[in-house]
Coordinates of C-alpha atoms and ligand atoms in Angstrom, one line a residue:
M1 CA -27.8 -76.8 31.4
A2 CA -30.2 -79.7 30.6
V3 CA -30.4 -83.4 30.8
G4 CA -32.5 -85.3 28.2
I5 CA -35.3 -87.6 29.1
F6 CA -36.6 -89.9 26.4
D7 CA -39.7 -92.0 26.3
S8 CA -41.9 -93.5 23.6
G9 CA -44.8 -91.5 24.9
L10 CA -46.3 -90.2 28.1
G11 CA -45.3 -92.9 30.5
G12 CA -41.8 -91.4 31.0
L13 CA -43.5 -88.4 32.6
T14 CA -43.5 -90.5 35.8
V15 CA -39.7 -90.4 35.6
L16 CA -39.7 -86.7 34.6
N17 CA -41.8 -85.8 37.7
A18 CA -39.4 -87.7 40.0
V19 CA -36.2 -86.2 38.6
Q20 CA -37.6 -82.7 38.7
A21 CA -38.6 -83.2 42.3
R22 CA -35.2 -84.6 43.2
L23 CA -33.1 -82.1 41.2
P24 CA -35.1 -78.9 41.1
E25 CA -32.0 -76.9 39.9
V26 CA -31.6 -79.0 36.8
D27 CA -33.4 -78.3 33.5
F28 CA -34.8 -81.3 31.6
V29 CA -35.6 -81.7 27.9
Y30 CA -38.3 -84.4 27.6
L31 CA -38.9 -86.0 24.3
A32 CA -42.0 -88.2 23.7
D33 CA -41.9 -90.1 20.4
S34 CA -45.7 -90.1 20.4
A35 CA -45.9 -90.5 16.6
H36 CA -44.4 -94.0 16.9
A37 CA -45.7 -95.2 20.4
P38 CA -46.2 -97.8 21.6
Y39 CA -42.7 -99.3 21.2
G40 CA -43.6 -102.4 23.2
V41 CA -44.9 -104.3 20.2
R42 CA -42.1 -103.3 17.8
T43 CA -39.1 -105.3 16.6
P44 CA -35.6 -104.7 18.2
D45 CA -34.3 -103.1 14.9
D46 CA -37.3 -100.7 14.7
I47 CA -36.9 -99.8 18.4
Y48 CA -33.1 -99.2 17.8
N49 CA -33.7 -96.9 14.8
L50 CA -36.4 -94.9 16.5
T51 CA -34.5 -94.5 19.8
T52 CA -31.2 -93.4 18.1
A53 CA -33.2 -90.8 16.1
A54 CA -34.9 -89.5 19.2
V55 CA -31.6 -89.4 21.2
Q56 CA -29.9 -87.5 18.4
R57 CA -32.7 -84.9 18.6
L58 CA -31.9 -84.5 22.3
F59 CA -28.1 -84.2 21.6
D60 CA -29.0 -81.5 19.0
A61 CA -31.0 -79.7 21.8
G62 CA -27.8 -79.4 23.8
C63 CA -28.1 -82.5 26.1
D64 CA -24.9 -84.4 26.7
L65 CA -26.6 -86.9 28.9
V66 CA -29.8 -88.7 28.0
I67 CA -31.8 -91.0 30.2
L68 CA -33.8 -93.6 28.4
A69 CA -36.9 -93.5 30.7
C70 CA -38.5 -96.1 28.4
N71 CA -37.8 -99.7 29.5
T72 CA -38.5 -101.0 26.1
A73 CA -35.8 -98.8 24.5
S74 CA -33.4 -99.5 27.4
A75 CA -34.0 -103.3 26.9
A76 CA -34.0 -103.5 23.2
A77 CA -31.6 -100.7 22.1
L78 CA -29.3 -99.4 24.8
R79 CA -26.5 -101.9 24.7
R80 CA -26.2 -101.7 20.9
M81 CA -26.2 -97.9 21.1
Q82 CA -23.5 -97.8 23.8
E83 CA -21.4 -100.3 21.9
R84 CA -21.4 -98.6 18.5
W85 CA -23.4 -95.4 18.3
V86 CA -23.0 -93.0 21.3
P87 CA -20.2 -90.4 20.7
S88 CA -17.4 -90.4 23.2
D89 CA -18.4 -87.0 24.7
K90 CA -22.1 -88.0 25.3
R91 CA -23.7 -90.5 27.7
V92 CA -27.0 -92.5 27.3
L93 CA -28.2 -94.3 30.5
G94 CA -31.1 -96.7 30.9
V95 CA -33.5 -97.5 33.7
F96 CA -32.8 -101.1 34.4
V97 CA -29.5 -100.7 36.3
P98 CA -30.8 -98.4 39.1
M99 CA -33.7 -100.9 39.6
I100 CA -31.4 -103.9 39.7
E101 CA -29.0 -102.2 42.1
A102 CA -32.0 -101.5 44.5
L103 CA -33.2 -105.1 44.1
T104 CA -29.7 -106.5 44.9
E105 CA -28.9 -103.8 47.5
R106 CA -25.8 -102.7 45.6
Q107 CA -24.2 -99.2 45.6
W108 CA -23.6 -97.5 42.2
G109 CA -20.3 -98.6 40.7
D110 CA -20.0 -101.7 42.9
N111 CA -18.6 -104.1 40.3
S112 CA -17.8 -106.9 42.6
P113 CA -18.7 -110.5 41.4
P114 CA -22.3 -111.6 41.5
R115 CA -23.4 -112.8 44.9
E116 CA -26.5 -114.2 46.7
V117 CA -29.1 -111.6 47.6
A118 CA -32.2 -111.5 49.9
V119 CA -34.7 -111.9 47.1
Q120 CA -35.0 -115.3 45.3
H121 CA -38.2 -115.2 43.3
V122 CA -38.7 -112.1 41.2
A123 CA -41.7 -111.3 39.0
L124 CA -41.0 -109.0 36.1
F125 CA -44.0 -107.2 34.5
A126 CA -43.1 -105.4 31.3
T127 CA -44.0 -104.9 27.6
P128 CA -43.6 -107.8 25.1
A129 CA -40.5 -106.3 23.6
T130 CA -38.8 -105.9 27.0
V131 CA -39.7 -109.4 28.1
S132 CA -38.4 -111.0 24.9
S133 CA -35.1 -109.0 25.0
R134 CA -34.2 -110.8 28.3
A135 CA -32.1 -107.6 29.1
F136 CA -33.4 -107.6 32.7
Q137 CA -32.2 -111.1 33.4
R138 CA -28.8 -110.3 31.7
E139 CA -28.2 -107.3 33.9
L140 CA -29.3 -109.1 37.0
A141 CA -26.9 -112.0 36.3
F142 CA -23.9 -109.6 36.4
R143 CA -24.9 -108.7 40.0
A144 CA -26.7 -111.7 41.7
I145 CA -26.8 -115.4 41.7
G146 CA -29.6 -117.8 42.5
V147 CA -32.4 -115.4 41.6
D148 CA -35.3 -117.0 39.7
V149 CA -37.0 -114.4 37.4
E150 CA -40.4 -115.1 35.9
A151 CA -41.4 -112.5 33.3
Q152 CA -44.9 -111.6 32.3
A153 CA -45.6 -109.6 29.1
C154 CA -48.5 -107.3 29.9
G155 CA -50.1 -106.9 26.5
G156 CA -52.8 -104.1 26.4
V157 CA -52.0 -102.3 29.6
V158 CA -50.1 -99.4 28.0
D159 CA -52.8 -98.9 25.4
A160 CA -55.6 -98.9 28.1
I161 CA -53.7 -96.3 30.2
E162 CA -52.9 -94.1 27.1
D163 CA -56.7 -94.2 26.3
G164 CA -57.5 -93.3 29.9
D165 CA -59.5 -96.6 30.4
M166 CA -58.3 -97.3 33.9
I167 CA -61.1 -100.0 34.5
L168 CA -59.7 -102.0 31.6
A169 CA -56.1 -101.4 32.7
E170 CA -57.0 -102.7 36.2
A171 CA -58.7 -105.8 34.8
L172 CA -55.7 -106.5 32.6
V173 CA -53.3 -106.0 35.6
Q174 CA -55.3 -108.6 37.5
S175 CA -55.2 -111.1 34.7
H176 CA -51.5 -110.6 34.1
V177 CA -50.8 -111.1 37.8
D178 CA -52.9 -114.3 37.7
A179 CA -51.0 -115.6 34.7
L180 CA -47.7 -114.8 36.5
K181 CA -48.8 -116.6 39.6
R182 CA -49.6 -119.7 37.7
K183 CA -45.9 -119.8 36.7
M184 CA -44.5 -118.5 40.0
P185 CA -47.0 -118.9 42.9
D186 CA -45.0 -117.0 45.6
P187 CA -42.8 -114.2 44.3
D188 CA -40.8 -112.2 47.0
A189 CA -40.6 -109.1 44.8
A190 CA -42.1 -107.6 41.7
I191 CA -40.5 -105.2 39.2
L192 CA -42.8 -102.8 37.4
G193 CA -40.6 -102.7 34.3
C194 CA -42.6 -100.2 32.2
T195 CA -42.9 -96.4 32.6
H196 CA -46.7 -96.6 32.7
Y197 CA -47.1 -99.2 35.4
P198 CA -46.4 -96.9 38.4
L199 CA -49.8 -95.5 37.6
M200 CA -51.3 -99.0 38.3
Q201 CA -49.0 -99.7 41.3
E202 CA -52.0 -100.1 43.7
A203 CA -53.7 -102.6 41.4
F204 CA -50.4 -104.6 41.1
Q205 CA -49.9 -104.5 44.9
K206 CA -53.5 -105.6 45.5
A207 CA -53.4 -108.4 43.0
L208 CA -50.0 -109.6 44.2
G209 CA -50.7 -109.4 47.9
A210 CA -49.2 -107.2 50.7
D211 CA -46.2 -109.6 51.2
V212 CA -44.7 -108.9 47.8
K213 CA -42.3 -106.0 47.6
V214 CA -43.1 -103.9 44.5
F215 CA -40.2 -102.0 42.9
S216 CA -41.2 -99.0 40.9
Q217 CA -38.5 -97.1 39.0
A218 CA -39.2 -93.3 39.0
D219 CA -37.6 -92.5 42.4
L220 CA -34.8 -95.0 42.0
V221 CA -33.9 -93.4 38.6
A222 CA -34.0 -89.9 40.2
E223 CA -31.7 -91.0 43.0
S224 CA -29.3 -92.6 40.7
L225 CA -29.2 -89.6 38.4
A226 CA -28.5 -87.3 41.4
D227 CA -25.6 -89.5 42.3
Y228 CA -24.3 -89.6 38.7
L229 CA -24.5 -85.7 38.4
A230 CA -22.7 -85.2 41.7
R231 CA -19.8 -87.2 40.3
R232 CA -20.0 -85.9 36.7
P233 CA -21.4 -82.3 36.8
E234 CA -19.8 -81.6 33.4
M235 CA -22.5 -83.9 31.9
L236 CA -25.2 -81.3 32.6
G237 CA -25.0 -80.1 29.0
K238 CA -26.1 -76.7 27.5
G239 CA -29.8 -77.1 26.5
E240 CA -32.8 -75.3 28.0
A241 CA -35.9 -76.9 29.5
A242 CA -38.5 -78.1 27.0
C243 CA -41.1 -80.8 26.3
L244 CA -40.9 -82.0 22.7
T245 CA -43.1 -84.5 20.8
T246 CA -43.1 -86.1 17.4
G247 CA -46.9 -86.3 17.7
D248 CA -49.5 -83.6 17.7
P249 CA -48.3 -81.0 20.3
A250 CA -51.9 -79.9 21.3
Q251 CA -53.1 -83.4 21.9
V252 CA -50.0 -84.5 23.7
S253 CA -50.0 -81.3 25.9
S254 CA -53.6 -82.0 26.9
R255 CA -53.0 -85.7 27.7
A256 CA -49.7 -84.9 29.6
T257 CA -51.6 -82.2 31.6
Q258 CA -54.2 -84.8 32.6
F259 CA -51.4 -87.4 33.3
L260 CA -49.4 -85.2 35.7
R261 CA -52.3 -83.0 36.9
R262 CA -50.2 -79.9 36.2
Q263 CA -49.9 -77.8 33.0
M264 CA -47.6 -79.3 30.5
I265 CA -46.9 -77.6 27.1
F266 CA -45.3 -79.7 24.4
T267 CA -43.9 -78.3 21.1
A268 CA -43.0 -80.1 17.9
A269 CA -39.7 -82.0 18.0
Ligands
DGL1 N1 -42.5 -96.5 27.7 C1 -42.5 -97.9 27.4 C2 -41.8 -98.7 28.5 O1 -41.3 -98.2 29.5 C3 -44.0 -98.4 27.4 C4 -44.8 -97.9 26.3 C5 -44.5 -98.4 24.9 O2 -44.8 -99.6 24.7 O3 -44.1 -97.6 24.1 O4 -41.6 -99.9 28.3

């Protein structure tokens, strides 16, 4: 009985960690498309083709439900996949909706018309592909009115984190927050819209100031998945727990072990 978790690389391990802690009785098959990461600088067609291939691999591993932990894949590919690719007995869910429900203080499945909410000025930090998809603004518009969103494409941050260069990553976070503040001087809330950014949460909070509420997705996604599985237990699937990568398993295992500070063993996808 396993649920699939997909990410372009290691960043989705922040989500894996949270869902494993929230749902210890559930097995997860994690697939990192390390051979093709980063996705954040790719075209929408490219992201769609890579994401469908990876999700098919998770279906083949026995997963009936796959979570796209990758914001870039959720933003650039999910809607198209749901409209014309996902078989009727499978489900693919993204990471934006749980975050927007938290931001707009909505319960899952509340499909009432968009309404005014507490936050008015929201800063979105994400990869270039996520920002140019405008998927976040589209999903938000279904649920809230009068919210001003300013998006900042955070070039370089994912690469710096993947390379383990946290000093560079911190300097880049500061400069992206400065750039955002030139466009929106006083955001009420900030969305960390990339799997890697929770690792830099302190740097974002410090650069934004203590008054800005920072939303980070791992725990929100875990809560939302627990809620979904309580309603749809048949979507647990048949697979067994595994960590798969399209990259070099030895290298990915060693980076993942550093990343989560516990032993992680990846095998070839
Ligand atoms: N995992 C991606 C995301 O959440 C970031 C890494 C990438 O660019 O592939 O947006």
